[in-house]
CSV table of C-alpha atoms in Angstrom, one decimal:
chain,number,residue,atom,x,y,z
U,1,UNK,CA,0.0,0.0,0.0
U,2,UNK,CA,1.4,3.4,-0.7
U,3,UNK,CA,0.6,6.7,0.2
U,4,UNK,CA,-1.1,9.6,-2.5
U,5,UNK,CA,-2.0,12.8,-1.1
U,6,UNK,CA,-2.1,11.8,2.5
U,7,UNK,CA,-4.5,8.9,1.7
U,8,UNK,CA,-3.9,5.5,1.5
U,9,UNK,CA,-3.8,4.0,-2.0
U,10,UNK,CA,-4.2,0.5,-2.4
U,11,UNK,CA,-3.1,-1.7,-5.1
U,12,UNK,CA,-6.1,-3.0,-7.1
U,13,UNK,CA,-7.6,-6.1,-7.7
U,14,UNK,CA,-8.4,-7.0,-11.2
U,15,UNK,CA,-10.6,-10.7,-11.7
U,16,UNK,CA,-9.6,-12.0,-15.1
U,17,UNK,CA,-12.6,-14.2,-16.2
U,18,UNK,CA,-11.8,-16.7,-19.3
U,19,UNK,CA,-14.1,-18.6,-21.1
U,20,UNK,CA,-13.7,-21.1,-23.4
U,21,UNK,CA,-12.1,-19.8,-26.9
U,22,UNK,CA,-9.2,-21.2,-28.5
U,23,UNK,CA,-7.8,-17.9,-28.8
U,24,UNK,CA,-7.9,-18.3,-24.6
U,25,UNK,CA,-4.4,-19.8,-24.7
U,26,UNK,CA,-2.9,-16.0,-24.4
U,27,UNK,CA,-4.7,-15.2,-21.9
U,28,UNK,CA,-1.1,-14.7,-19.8
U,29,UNK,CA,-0.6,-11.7,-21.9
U,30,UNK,CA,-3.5,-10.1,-20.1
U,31,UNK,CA,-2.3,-11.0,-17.2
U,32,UNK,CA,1.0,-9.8,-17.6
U,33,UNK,CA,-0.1,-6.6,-19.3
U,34,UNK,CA,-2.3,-5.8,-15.9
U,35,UNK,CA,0.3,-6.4,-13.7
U,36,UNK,CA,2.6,-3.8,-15.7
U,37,UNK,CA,0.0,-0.9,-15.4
U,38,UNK,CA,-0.2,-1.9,-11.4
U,39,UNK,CA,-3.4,-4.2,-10.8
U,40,UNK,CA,-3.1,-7.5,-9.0
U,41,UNK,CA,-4.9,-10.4,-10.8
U,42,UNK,CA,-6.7,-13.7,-10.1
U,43,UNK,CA,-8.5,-15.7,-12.4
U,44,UNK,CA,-11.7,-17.0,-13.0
U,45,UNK,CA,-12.3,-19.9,-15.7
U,46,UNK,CA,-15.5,-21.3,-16.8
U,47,UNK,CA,-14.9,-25.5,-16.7
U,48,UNK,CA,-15.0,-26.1,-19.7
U,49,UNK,CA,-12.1,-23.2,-20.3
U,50,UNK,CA,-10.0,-24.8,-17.2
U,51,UNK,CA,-10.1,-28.3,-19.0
U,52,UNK,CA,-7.2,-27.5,-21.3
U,53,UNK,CA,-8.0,-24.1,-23.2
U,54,UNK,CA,-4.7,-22.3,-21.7
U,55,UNK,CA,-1.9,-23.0,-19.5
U,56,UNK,CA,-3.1,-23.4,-15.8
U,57,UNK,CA,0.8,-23.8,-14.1
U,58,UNK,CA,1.9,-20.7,-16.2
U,59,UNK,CA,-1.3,-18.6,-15.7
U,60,UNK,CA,-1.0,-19.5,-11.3
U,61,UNK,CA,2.8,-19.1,-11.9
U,62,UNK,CA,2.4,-15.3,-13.0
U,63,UNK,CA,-0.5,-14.6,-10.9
U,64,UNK,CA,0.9,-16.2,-8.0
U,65,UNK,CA,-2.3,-17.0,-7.0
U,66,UNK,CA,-4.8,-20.6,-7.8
U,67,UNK,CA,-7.2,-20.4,-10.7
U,68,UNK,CA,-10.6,-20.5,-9.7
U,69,UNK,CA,-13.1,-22.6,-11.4
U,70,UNK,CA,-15.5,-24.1,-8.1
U,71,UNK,CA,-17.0,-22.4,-5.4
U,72,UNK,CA,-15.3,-22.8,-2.1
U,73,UNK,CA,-16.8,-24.9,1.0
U,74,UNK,CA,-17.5,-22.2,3.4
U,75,UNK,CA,-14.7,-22.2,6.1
U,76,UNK,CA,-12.1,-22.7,3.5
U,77,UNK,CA,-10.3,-19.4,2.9
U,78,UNK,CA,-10.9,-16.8,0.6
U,79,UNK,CA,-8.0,-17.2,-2.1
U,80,UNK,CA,-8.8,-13.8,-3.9
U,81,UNK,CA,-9.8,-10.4,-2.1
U,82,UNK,CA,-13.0,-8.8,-4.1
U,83,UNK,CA,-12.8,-7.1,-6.7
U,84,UNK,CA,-12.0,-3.8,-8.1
U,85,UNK,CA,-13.0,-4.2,-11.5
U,86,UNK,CA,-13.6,-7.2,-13.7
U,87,UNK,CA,-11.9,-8.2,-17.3
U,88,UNK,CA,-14.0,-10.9,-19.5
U,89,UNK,CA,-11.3,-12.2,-22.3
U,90,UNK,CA,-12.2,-13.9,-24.0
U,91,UNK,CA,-15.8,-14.0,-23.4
U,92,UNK,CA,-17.6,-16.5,-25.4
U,93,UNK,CA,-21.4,-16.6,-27.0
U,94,UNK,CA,-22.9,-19.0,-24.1
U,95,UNK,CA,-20.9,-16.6,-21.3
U,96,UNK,CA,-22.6,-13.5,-22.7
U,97,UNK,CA,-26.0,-15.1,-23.5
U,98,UNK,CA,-26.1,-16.8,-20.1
U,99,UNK,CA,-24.7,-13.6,-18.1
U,100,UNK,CA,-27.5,-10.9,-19.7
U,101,UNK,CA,-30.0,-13.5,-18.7
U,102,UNK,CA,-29.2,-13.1,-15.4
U,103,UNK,CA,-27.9,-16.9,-15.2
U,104,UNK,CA,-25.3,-17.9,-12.4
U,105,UNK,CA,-24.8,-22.0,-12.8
U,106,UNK,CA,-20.7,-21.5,-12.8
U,107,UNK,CA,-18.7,-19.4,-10.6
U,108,UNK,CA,-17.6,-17.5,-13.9
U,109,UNK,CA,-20.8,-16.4,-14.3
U,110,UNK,CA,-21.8,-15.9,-10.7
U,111,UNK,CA,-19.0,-13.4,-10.4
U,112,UNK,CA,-20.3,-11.5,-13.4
U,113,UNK,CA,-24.4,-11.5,-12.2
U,114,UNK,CA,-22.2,-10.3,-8.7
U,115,UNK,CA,-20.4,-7.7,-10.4
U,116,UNK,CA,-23.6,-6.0,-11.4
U,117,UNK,CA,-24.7,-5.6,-7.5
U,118,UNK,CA,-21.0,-4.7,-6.6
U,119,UNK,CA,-20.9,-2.1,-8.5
U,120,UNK,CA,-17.4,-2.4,-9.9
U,121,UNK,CA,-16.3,-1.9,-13.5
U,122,UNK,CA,-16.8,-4.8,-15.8
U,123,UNK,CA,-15.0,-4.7,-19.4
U,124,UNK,CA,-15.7,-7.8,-21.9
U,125,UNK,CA,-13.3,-8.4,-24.9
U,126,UNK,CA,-16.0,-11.1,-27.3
U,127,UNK,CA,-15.1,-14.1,-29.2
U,128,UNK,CA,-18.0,-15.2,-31.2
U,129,UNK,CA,-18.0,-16.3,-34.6
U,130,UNK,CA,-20.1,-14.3,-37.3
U,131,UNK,CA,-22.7,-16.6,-37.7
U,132,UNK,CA,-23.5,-16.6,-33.8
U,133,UNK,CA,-22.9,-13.1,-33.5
U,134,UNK,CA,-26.0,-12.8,-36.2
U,135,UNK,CA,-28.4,-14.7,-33.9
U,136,UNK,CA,-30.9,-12.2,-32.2
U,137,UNK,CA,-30.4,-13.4,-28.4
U,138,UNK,CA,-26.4,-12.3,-28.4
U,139,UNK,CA,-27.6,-8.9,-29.8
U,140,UNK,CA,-30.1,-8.2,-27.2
U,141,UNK,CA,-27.9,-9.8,-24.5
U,142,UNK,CA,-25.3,-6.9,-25.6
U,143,UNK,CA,-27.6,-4.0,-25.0
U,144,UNK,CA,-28.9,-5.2,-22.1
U,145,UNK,CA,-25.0,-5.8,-20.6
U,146,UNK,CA,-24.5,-2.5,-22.1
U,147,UNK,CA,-27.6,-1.0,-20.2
U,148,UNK,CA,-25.4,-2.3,-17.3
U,149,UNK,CA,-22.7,-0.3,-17.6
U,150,UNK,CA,-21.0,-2.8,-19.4
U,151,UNK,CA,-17.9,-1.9,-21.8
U,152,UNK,CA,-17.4,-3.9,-24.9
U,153,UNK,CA,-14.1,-3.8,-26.8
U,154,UNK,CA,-14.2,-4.6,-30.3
U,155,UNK,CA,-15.6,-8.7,-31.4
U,156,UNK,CA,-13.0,-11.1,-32.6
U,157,UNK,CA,-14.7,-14.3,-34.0
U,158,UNK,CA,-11.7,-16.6,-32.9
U,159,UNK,CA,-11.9,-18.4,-35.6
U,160,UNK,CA,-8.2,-19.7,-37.2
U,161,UNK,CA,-6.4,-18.3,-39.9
U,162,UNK,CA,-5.6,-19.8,-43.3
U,163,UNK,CA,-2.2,-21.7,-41.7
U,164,UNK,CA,-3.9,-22.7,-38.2
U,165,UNK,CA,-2.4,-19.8,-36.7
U,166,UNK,CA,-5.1,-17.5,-34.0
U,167,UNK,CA,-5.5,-13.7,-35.2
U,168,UNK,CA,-4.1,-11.3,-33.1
U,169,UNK,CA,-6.3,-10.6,-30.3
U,170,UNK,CA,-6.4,-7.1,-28.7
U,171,UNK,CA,-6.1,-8.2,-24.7
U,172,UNK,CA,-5.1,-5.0,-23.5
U,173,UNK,CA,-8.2,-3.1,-24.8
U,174,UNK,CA,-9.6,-4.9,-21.9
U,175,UNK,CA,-7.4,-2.4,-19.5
U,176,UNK,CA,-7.8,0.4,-21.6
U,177,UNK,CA,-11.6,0.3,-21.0
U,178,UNK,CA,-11.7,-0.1,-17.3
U,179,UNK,CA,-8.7,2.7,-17.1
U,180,UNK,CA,-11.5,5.0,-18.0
U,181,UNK,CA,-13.4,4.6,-14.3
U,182,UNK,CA,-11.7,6.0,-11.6
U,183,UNK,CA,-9.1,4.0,-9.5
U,184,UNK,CA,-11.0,2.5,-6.2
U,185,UNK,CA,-9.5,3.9,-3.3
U,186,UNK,CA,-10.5,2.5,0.3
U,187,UNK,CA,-11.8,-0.6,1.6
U,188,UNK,CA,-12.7,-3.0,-1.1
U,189,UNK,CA,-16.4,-4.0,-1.4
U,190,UNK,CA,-17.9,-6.3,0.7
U,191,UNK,CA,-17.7,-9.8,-0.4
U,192,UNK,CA,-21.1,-11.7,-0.8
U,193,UNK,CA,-21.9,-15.1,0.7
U,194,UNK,CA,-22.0,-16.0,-3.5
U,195,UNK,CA,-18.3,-16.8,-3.2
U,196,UNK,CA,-19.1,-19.8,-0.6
U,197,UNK,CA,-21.5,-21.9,-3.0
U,198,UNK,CA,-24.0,-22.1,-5.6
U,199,UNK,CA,-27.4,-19.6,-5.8
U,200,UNK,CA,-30.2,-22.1,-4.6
């Protein structure tokens, strides 16, 4: 903690949420890139993310902390603080579907429906495919995020190039939109029983 004008600042605490996308494999670059503009990180994956869509070891290695996938018992410790803002990259169709439908069967997307009522930044970087993208559900899903206070960066479809290779995928727009909300200074929010277990 360091000291800015007589007032304690404290160093922030940025939730990285990944979802299932190929294009997840970079997701250390995010990580990396937050740490150099002064946030702390943990992340969040969705299961089916966790099961082999980036590198676990190197992803806990950077962020020195465990990847969280499952809701703790309650009594076990917390292994992240809350959060000061949230990053979704990449966030996939059924995330961003599920998420503006208020929907909270993962702890992925419980922390998102939570970030809503926390009222902490939340920016989303999409990876849908055009032929998703088209389907009227993800539209309306985006404006009522949106409505939310939601930032979007701009939509990647993920899909591989001509080669195999990934396109370039823009993870530190991600930053760059929650830069544009003021630093939290202070105690952190409160942190909801919603960490303990699933909503009944």
């Amino acid at each position: 903690m360091t000291e800015h004008a007589g007032e304690p600042v404290k160093t922030p605490f940025l939730y990285v949420v990944v979802c299932a996308a190929g294009i997840a494999s970079g997701v250390g670059q995010l990580v990396t890139a937050a740490q150099a503009r002064g946030w702390e990180v943990g992340v969040i994956a969705t299961p089916v993310a966790l099961g082999g869509f980036f590198d676990t070891a190197e992803v806990e290695r950077l962020t020195g902390r465990p990847i969280r996938s499952a809701w703790r018992s309650p009594g076990d410790p917390r292994p992240f603080p809350p959060p000061d803002a949230v990053a979704v990259a990449p966030a996939t169709f059924n995330t961003i579907n599920k998420w503006a439908a208020g929907t909270a069967d993962t702890l992925a997307l419980a922390t998102l429906c939570e970030a809503y009522g926390l009222g902490v930044p939340v920016a989303v970087l999409p990876c849908v495919a055009d032929t998703l993208a088209a389907h009227p559900a993800y539209r309306e899903s985006l404006v009522r995020l949106r409505a939310m206070g939601v930032r979007f960066g701009e939509a990647a479809s993920g899909e591989a190039e001509e080669g195999g290779g990934r396109p370039d995928f823009a993870w530190e727009r991600a930053l760059d939109l929650l830069e544009a909300f003021p630093r939290p200074r202070g105690p952190r929010p409160a942190e909801s029983g919603m960490r303990h277990g699933p909503p009944s």
